[in-house]
Coordinates of N, CA and C in Angstrom, one line a residue:
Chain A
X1 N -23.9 -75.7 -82.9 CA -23.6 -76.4 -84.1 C -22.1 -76.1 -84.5
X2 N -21.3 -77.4 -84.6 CA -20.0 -77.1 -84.8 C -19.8 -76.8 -85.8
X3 N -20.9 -77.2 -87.4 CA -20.5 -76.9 -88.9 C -19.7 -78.2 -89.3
X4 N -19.5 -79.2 -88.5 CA -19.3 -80.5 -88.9 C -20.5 -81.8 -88.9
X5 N -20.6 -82.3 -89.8 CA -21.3 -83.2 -90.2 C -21.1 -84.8 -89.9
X6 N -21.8 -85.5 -89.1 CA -21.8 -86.5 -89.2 C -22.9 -87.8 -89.3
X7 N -22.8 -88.7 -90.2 CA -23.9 -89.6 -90.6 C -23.2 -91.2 -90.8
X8 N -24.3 -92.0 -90.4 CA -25.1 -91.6 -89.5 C -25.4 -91.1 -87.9
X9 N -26.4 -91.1 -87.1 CA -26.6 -90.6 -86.1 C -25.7 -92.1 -85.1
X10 N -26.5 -92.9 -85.2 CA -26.7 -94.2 -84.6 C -26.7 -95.4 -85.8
X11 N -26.2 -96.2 -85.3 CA -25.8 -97.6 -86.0 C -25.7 -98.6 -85.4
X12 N -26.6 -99.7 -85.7 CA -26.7 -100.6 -85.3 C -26.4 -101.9 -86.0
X13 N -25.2 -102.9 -86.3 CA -25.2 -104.0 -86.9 C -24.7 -105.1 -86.2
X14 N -24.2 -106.1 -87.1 CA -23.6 -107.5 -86.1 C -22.7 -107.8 -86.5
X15 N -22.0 -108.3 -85.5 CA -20.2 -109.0 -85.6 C -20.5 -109.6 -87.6
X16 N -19.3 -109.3 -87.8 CA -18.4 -109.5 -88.9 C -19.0 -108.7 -90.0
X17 N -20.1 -107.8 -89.3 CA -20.1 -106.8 -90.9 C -19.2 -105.7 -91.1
X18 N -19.7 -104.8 -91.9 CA -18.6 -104.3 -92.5 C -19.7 -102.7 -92.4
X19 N -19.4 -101.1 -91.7 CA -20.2 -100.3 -92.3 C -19.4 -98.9 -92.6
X20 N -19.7 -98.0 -92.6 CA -19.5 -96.9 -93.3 C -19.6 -95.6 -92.6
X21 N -18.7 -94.8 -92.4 CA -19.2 -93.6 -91.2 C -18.5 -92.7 -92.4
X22 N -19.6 -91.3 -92.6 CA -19.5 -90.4 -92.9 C -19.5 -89.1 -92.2
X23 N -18.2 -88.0 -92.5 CA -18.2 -87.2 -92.3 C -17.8 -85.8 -93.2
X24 N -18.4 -84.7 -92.4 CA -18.2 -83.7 -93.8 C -17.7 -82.1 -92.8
X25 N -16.6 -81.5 -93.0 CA -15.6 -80.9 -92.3 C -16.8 -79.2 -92.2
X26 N -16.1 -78.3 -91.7 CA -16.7 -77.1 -91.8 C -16.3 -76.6 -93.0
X27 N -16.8 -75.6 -93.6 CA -16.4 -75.1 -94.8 C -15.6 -74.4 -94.9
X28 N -14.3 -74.7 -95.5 CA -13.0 -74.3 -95.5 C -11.9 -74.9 -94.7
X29 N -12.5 -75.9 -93.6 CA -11.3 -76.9 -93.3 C -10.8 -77.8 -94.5
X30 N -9.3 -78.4 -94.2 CA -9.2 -79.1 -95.1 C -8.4 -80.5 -94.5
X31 N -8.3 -80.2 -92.9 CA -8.3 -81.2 -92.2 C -9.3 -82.1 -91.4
X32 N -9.3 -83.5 -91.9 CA -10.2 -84.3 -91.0 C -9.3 -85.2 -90.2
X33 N -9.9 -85.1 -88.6 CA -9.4 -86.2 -87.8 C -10.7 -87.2 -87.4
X34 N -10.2 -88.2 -87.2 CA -10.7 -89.9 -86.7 C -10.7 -89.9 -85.4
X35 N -11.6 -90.1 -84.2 CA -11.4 -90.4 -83.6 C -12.6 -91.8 -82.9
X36 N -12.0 -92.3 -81.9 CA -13.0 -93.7 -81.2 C -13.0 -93.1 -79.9
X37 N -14.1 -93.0 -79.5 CA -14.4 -93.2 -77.6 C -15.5 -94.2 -77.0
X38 N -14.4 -94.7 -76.3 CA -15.7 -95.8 -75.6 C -15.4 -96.1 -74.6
X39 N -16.1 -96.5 -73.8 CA -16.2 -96.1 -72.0 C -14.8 -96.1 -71.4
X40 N -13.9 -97.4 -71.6 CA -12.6 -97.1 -70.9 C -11.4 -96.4 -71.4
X41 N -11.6 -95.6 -72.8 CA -10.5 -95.9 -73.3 C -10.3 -94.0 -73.5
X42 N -11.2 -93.2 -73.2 CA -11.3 -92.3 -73.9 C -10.8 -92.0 -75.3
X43 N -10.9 -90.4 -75.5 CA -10.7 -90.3 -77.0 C -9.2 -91.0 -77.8
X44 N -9.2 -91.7 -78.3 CA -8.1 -92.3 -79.5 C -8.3 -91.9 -80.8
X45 N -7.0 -91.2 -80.6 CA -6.9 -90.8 -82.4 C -6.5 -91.7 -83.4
X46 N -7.5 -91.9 -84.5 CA -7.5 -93.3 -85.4 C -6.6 -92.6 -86.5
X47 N -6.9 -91.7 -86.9 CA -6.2 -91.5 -88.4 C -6.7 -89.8 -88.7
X48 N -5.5 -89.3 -89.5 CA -5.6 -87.6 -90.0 C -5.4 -87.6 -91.5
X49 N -5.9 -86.8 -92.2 CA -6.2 -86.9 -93.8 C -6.2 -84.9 -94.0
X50 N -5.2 -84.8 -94.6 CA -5.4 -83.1 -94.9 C -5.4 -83.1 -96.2
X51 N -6.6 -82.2 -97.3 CA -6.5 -81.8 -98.3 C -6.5 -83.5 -99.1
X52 N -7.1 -84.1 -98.7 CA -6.9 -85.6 -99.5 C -6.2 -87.0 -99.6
X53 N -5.0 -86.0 -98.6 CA -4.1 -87.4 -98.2 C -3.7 -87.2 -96.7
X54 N -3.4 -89.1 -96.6 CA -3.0 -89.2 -95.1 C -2.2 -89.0 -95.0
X55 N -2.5 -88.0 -93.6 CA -1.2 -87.3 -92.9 C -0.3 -88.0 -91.6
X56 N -1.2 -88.8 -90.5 CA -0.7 -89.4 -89.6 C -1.8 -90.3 -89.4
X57 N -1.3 -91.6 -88.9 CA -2.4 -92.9 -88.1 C -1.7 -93.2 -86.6
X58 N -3.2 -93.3 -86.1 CA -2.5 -93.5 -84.8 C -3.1 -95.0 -84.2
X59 N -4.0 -95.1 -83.4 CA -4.3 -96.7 -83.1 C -5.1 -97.4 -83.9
X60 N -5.1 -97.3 -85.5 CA -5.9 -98.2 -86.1 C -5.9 -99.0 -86.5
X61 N -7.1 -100.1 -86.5 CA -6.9 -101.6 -86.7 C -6.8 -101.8 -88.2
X62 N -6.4 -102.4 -87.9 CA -5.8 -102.9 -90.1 C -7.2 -103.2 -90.5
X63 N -8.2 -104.1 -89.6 CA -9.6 -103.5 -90.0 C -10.5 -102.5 -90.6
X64 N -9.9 -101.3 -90.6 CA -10.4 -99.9 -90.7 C -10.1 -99.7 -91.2
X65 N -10.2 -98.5 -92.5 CA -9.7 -97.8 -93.2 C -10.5 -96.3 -93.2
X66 N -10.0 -95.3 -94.3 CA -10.3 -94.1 -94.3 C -9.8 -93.5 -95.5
X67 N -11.0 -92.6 -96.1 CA -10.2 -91.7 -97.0 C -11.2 -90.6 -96.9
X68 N -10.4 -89.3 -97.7 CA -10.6 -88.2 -97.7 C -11.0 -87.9 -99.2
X69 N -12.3 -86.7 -99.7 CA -12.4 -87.1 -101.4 C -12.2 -86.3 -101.5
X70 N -12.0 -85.7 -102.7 CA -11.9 -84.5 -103.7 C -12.6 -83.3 -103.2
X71 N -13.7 -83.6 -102.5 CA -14.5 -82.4 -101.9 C -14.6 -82.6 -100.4
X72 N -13.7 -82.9 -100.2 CA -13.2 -82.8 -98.7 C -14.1 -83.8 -97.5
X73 N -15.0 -84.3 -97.9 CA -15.4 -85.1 -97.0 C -14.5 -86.6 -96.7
X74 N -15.1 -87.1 -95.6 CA -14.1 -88.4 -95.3 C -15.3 -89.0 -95.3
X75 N -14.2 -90.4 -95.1 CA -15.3 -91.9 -94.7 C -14.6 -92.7 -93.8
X76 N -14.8 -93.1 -93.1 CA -14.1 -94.2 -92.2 C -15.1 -95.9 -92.1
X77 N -14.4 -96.7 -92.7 CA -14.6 -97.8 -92.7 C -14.5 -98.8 -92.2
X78 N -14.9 -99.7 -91.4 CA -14.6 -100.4 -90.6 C -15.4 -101.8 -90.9
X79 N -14.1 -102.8 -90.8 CA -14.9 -104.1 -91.2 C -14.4 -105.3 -90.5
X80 N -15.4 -106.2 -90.7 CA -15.1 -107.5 -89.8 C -15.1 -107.4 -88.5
X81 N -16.6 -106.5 -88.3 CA -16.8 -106.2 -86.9 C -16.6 -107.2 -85.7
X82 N -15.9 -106.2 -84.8 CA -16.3 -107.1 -83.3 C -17.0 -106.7 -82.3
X83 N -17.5 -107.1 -81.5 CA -18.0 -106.3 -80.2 C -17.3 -105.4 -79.3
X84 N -16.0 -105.7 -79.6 CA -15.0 -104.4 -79.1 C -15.4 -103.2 -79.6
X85 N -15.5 -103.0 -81.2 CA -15.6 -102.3 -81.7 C -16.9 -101.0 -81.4
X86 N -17.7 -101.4 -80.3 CA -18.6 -100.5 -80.4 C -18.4 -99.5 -79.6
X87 N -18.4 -98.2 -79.8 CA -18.1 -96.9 -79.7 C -18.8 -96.1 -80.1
X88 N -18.5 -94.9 -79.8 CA -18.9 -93.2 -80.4 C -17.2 -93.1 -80.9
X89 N -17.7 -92.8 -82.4 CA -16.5 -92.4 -83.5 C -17.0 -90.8 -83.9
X90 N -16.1 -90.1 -83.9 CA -16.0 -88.2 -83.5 C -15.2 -88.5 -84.7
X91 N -15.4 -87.3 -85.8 CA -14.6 -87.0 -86.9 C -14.5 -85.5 -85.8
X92 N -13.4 -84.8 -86.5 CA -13.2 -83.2 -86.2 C -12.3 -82.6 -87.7
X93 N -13.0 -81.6 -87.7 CA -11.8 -80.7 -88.5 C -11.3 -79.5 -88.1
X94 N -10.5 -79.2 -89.0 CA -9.4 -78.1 -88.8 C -9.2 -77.7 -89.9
X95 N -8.6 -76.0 -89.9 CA -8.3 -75.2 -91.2 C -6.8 -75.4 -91.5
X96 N -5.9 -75.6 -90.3 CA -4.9 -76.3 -90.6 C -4.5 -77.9 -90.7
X97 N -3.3 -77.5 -91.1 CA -2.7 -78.8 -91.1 C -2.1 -79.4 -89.6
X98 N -1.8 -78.5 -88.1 CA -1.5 -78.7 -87.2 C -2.7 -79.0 -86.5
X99 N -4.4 -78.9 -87.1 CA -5.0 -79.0 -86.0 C -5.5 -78.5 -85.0
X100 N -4.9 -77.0 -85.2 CA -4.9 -76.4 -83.9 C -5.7 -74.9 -84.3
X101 N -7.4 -74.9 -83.7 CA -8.1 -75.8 -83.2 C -8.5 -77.1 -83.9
X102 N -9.0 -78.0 -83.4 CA -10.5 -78.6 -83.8 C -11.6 -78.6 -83.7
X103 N -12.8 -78.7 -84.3 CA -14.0 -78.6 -83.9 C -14.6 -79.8 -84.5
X104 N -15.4 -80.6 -83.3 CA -15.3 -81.5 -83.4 C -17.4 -81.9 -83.8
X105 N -17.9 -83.2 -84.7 CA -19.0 -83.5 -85.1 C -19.6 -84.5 -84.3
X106 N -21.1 -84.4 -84.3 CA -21.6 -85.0 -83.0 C -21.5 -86.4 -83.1
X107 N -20.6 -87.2 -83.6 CA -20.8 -88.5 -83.4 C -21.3 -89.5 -84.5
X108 N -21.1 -90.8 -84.4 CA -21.8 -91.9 -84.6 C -21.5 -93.0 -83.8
X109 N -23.0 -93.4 -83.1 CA -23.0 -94.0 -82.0 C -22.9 -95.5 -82.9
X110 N -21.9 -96.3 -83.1 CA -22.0 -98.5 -83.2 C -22.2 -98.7 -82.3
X111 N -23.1 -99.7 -82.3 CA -23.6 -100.8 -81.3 C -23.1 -101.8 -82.1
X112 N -22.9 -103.3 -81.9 CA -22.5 -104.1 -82.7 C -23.3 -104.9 -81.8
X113 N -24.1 -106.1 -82.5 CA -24.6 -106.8 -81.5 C -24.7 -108.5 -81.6
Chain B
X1 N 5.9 -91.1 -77.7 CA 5.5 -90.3 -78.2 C 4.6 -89.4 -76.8
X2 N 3.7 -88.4 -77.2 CA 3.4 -87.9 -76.2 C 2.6 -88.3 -75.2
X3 N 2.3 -88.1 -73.6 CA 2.0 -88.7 -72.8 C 1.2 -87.6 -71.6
X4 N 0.0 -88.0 -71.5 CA -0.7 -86.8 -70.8 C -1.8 -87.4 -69.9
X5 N -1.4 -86.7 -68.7 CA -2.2 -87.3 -67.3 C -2.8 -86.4 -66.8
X6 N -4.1 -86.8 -66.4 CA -5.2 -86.0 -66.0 C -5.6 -85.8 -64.4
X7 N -5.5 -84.8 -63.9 CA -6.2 -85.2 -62.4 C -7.2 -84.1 -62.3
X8 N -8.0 -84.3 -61.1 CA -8.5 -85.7 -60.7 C -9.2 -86.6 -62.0
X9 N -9.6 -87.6 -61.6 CA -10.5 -88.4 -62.3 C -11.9 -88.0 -62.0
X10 N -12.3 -87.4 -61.0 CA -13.4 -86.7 -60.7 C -13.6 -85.4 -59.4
X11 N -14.4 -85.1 -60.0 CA -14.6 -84.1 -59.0 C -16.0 -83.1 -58.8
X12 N -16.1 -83.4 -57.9 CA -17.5 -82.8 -57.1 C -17.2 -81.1 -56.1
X13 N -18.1 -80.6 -56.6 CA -17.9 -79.1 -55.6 C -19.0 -78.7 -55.7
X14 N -19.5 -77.5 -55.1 CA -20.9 -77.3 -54.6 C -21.2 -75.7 -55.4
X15 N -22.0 -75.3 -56.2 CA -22.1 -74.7 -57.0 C -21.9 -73.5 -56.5
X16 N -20.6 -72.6 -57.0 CA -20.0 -71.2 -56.4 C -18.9 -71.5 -56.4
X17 N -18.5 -72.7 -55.5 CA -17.1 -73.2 -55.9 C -16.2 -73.1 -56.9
X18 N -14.9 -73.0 -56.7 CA -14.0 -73.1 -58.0 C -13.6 -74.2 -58.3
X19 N -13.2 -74.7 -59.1 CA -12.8 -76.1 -59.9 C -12.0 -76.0 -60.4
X20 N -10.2 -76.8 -60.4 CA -9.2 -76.5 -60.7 C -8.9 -78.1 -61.8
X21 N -8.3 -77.8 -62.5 CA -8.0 -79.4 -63.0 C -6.9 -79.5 -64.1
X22 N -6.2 -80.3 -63.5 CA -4.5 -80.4 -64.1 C -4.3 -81.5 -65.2
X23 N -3.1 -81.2 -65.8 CA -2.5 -82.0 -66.6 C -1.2 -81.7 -67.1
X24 N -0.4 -82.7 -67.3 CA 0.6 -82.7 -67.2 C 1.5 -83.7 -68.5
X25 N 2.2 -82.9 -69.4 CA 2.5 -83.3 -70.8 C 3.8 -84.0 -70.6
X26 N 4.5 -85.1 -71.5 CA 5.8 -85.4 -71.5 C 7.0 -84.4 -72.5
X27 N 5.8 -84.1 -73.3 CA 6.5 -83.8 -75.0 C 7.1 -81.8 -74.8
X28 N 8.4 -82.1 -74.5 CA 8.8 -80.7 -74.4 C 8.4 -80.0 -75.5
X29 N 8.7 -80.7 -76.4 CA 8.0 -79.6 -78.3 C 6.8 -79.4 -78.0
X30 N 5.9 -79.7 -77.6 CA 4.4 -79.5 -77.3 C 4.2 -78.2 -77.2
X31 N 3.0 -77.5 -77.8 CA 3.4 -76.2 -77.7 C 1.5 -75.4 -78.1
X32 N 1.0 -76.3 -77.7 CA -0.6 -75.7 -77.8 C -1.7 -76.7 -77.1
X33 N -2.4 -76.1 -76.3 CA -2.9 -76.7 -75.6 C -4.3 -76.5 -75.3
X34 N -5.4 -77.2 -75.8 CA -6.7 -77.2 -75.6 C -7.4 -77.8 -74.3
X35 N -8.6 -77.1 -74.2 CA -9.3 -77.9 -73.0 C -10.8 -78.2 -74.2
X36 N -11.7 -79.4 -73.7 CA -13.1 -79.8 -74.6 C -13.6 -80.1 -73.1
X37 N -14.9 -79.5 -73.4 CA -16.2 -80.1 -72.2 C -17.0 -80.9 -73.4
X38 N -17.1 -82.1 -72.4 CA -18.3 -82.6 -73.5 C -19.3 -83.5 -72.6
X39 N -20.3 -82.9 -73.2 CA -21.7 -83.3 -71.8 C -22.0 -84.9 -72.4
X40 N -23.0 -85.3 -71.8 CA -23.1 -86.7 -71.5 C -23.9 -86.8 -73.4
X41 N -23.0 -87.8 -73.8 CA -23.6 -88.3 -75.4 C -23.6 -87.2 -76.3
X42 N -22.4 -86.0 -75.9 CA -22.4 -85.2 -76.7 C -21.2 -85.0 -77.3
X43 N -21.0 -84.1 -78.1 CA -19.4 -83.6 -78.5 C -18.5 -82.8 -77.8
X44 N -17.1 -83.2 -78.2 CA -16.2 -82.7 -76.8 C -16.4 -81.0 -78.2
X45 N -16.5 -80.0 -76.9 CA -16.5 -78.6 -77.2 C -15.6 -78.0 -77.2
X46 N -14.5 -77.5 -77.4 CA -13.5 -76.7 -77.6 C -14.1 -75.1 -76.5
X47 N -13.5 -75.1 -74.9 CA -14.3 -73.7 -74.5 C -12.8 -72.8 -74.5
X48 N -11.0 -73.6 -74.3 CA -10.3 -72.6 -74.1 C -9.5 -73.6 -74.7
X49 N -8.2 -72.2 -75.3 CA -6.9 -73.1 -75.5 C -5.8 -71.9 -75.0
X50 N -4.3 -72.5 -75.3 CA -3.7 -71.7 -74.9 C -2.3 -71.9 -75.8
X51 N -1.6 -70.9 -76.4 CA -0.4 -71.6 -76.9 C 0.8 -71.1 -76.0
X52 N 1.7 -71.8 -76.1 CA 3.0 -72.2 -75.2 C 4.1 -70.5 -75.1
X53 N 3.3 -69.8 -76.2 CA 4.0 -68.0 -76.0 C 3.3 -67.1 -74.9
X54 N 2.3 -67.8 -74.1 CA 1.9 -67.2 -73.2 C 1.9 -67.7 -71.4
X55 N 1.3 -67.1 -70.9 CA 1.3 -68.3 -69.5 C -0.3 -68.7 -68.8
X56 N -0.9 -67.7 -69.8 CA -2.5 -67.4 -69.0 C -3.0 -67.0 -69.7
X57 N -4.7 -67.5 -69.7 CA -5.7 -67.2 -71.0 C -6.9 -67.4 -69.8
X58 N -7.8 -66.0 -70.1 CA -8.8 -66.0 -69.5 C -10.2 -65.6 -70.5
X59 N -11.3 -66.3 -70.0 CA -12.6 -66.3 -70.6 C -13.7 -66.4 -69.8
X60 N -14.5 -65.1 -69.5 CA -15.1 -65.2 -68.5 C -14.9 -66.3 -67.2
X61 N -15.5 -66.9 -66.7 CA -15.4 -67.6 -65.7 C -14.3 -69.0 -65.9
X62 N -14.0 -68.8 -66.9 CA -12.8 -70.0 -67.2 C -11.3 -69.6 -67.7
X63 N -10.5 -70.1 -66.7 CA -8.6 -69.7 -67.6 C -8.1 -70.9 -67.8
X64 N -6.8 -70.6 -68.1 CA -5.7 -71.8 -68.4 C -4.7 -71.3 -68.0
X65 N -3.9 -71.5 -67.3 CA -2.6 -71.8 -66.9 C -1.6 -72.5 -67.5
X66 N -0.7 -72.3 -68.3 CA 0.4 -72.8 -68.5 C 2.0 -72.7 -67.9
X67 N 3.0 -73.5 -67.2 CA 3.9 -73.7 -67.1 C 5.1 -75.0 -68.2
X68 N 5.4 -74.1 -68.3 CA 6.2 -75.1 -69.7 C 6.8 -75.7 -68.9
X69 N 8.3 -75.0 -68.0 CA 9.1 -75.9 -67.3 C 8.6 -76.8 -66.5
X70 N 7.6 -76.9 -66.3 CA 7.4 -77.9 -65.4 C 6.4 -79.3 -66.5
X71 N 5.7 -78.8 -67.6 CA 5.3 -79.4 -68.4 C 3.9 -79.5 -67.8
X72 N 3.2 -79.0 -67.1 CA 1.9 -78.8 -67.2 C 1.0 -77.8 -67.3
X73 N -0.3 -77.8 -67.2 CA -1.3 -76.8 -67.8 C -2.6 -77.0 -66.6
X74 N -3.0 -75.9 -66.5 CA -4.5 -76.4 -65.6 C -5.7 -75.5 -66.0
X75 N -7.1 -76.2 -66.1 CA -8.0 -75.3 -65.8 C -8.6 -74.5 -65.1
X76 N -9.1 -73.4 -64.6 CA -9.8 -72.9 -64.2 C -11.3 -72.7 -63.8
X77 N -12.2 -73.1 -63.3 CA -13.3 -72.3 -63.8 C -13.6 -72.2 -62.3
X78 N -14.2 -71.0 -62.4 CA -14.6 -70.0 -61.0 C -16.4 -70.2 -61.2
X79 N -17.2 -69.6 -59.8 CA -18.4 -69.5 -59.6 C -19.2 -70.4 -60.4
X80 N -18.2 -71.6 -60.1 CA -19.3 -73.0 -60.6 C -20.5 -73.1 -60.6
X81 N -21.3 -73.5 -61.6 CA -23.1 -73.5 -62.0 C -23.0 -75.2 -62.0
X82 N -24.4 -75.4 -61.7 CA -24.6 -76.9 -61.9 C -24.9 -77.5 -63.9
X83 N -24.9 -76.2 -64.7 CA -24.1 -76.2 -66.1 C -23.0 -76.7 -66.3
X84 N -22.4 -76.3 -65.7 CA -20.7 -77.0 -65.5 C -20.3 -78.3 -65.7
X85 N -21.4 -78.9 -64.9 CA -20.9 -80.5 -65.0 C -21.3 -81.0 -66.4
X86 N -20.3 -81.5 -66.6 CA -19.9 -82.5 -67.5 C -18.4 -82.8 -67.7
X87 N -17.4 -83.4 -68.6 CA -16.4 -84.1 -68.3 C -15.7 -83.3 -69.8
X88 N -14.5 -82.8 -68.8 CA -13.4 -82.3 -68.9 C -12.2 -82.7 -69.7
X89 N -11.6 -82.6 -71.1 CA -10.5 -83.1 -70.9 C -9.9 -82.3 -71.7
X90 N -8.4 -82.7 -71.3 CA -7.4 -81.8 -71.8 C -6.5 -82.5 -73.2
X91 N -5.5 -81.8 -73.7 CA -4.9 -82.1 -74.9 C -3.7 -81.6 -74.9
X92 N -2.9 -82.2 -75.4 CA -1.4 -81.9 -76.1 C -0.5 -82.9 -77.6
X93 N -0.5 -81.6 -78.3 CA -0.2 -82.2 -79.6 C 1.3 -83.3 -79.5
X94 N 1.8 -83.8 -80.5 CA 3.0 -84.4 -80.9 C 3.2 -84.5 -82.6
X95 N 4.3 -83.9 -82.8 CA 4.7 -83.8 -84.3 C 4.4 -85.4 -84.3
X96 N 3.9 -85.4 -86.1 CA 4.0 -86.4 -86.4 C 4.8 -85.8 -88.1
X97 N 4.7 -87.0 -88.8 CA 5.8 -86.7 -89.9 C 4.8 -85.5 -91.0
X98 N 5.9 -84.7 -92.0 CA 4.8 -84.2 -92.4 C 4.1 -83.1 -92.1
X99 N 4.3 -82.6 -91.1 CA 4.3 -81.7 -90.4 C 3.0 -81.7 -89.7
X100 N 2.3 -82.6 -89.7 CA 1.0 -82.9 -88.8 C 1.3 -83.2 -87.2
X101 N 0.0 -82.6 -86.7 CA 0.0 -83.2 -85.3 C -1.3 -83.5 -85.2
X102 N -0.9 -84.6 -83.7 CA -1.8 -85.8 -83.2 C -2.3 -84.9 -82.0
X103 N -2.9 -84.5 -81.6 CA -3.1 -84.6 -80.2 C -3.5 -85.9 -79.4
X104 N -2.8 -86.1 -78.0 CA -3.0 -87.0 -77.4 C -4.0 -86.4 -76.3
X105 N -5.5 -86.8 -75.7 CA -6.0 -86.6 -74.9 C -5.6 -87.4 -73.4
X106 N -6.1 -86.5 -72.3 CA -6.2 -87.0 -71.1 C -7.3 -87.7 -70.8
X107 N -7.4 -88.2 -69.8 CA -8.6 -89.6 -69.7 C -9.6 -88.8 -69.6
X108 N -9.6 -87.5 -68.9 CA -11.0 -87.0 -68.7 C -11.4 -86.9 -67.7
X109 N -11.9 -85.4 -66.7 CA -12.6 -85.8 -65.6 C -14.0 -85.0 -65.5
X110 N -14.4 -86.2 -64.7 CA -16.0 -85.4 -65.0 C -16.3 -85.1 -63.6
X111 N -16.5 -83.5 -64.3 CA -17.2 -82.4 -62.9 C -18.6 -82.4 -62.7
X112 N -18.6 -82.4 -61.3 CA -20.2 -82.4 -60.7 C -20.5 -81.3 -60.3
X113 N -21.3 -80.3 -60.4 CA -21.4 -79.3 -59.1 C -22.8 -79.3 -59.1
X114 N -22.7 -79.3 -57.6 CA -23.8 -79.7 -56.7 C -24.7 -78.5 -56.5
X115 N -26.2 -78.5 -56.3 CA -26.9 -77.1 -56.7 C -27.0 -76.6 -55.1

């Protein structure tokens, strides 16, 4: 158990909705990272949020969004689904701000269908 | 920005075997370097890292290698178990603004060892 949190497990919806990925860091990280993996692409880092604000975005679609709350958990949003879109989305946190380590949460599997 | 290639793409060896597996960074600033195994439908695991003040990091049956000047890193793992298999990949950061870093992953190779 990495001590990161992620909900849901599995998700299942259809082109052009809109859903919600929750994540909740180890206790005392104050870094969350975003990530997407899906069969060809491996891991792509979407977006970094330390202590509440974004820190760096990396391949994210203007589709998506993300924020980080007051009690440190994130959300990653994603809307006007496509079938591209379906992946295993990996949040990770860290105690720093470099990231270095991560430890990373088991996932949420989209299917989009 | 940074740029990191992985070899092989796969690899099979017969349980005892040693298993070596490379990668190779563009970003001279790069300066910390993780390995994640992550089994099938699971989370990539953090088993070694290494930072760029050293040249070698060892953990039981698994090391790391680092050469800066040449800009790559490799794993290790000795007396391969058919536990082993799963897929391998490596990392290297890149400043981003702000003082954050990205790490860029390698595609990943997934190890077999055969019983």
């Amino acid at each position: 158990d990495s001590g990161v949190t992620q909900t849901p497990k599995h998700l299942i919806t259809a082109t052009g909705q809109r859903v919600t990925l929750r994540c909740s860091p180890r206790s005392g990280d104050l870094s969350v990272y975003w990530y997407q993996q899906s069969l060809d692409q491996g891991l792509q880092f979407l977006i970094h949020y330390y202590n509440g604000e974004e820190r760096a975005k990396g391949n994210i679609l203007e589709r998506f969004s993300a924020q980080q709350f007051p009690d440190l958990h994130s959300e990653l949003n994603l809307s006007s689904l496509e079938l591209g879109d379906s992946a295993l989305y990996f949040c990770a946190s860290s105690v720093s701000l470099k990231g270095q380590p991560q430890h990373f949460g088991d996932g949420t599997r989209l299917s989009i269908l | 920005g940074e740029n990191v290639e992985q070899h092989p793409s796969t690899l099979s060896v017969q349980e005892g075997d040693s298993a070596v597996i490379k990668c190779t960074y563009s970003d001279s600033a790069s300066n910390y370097f993780p390995w994640y195994k992550q089994e099938l439908g699971k989370r990539p695991q953090l088993i070694i890292d290494i930072r760029s003040n050293v040249g070698e990091k060892k953990d039981q049956r698994i090391a790391v290698t680092l050469n800066k000047t040449a800009k790559h890193f490799s794993l290790h793992i000795t007396e391969t178990q058919p536990e082993d298999s799963a897929v391998y990949f490596c990392a290297a950061p890149r400043g981003a603004s702000g003082g954050s870093y990205i790490p860029t992953f390698g595609r990943g190779t997934s190890l077999i060892v055969h019983p």
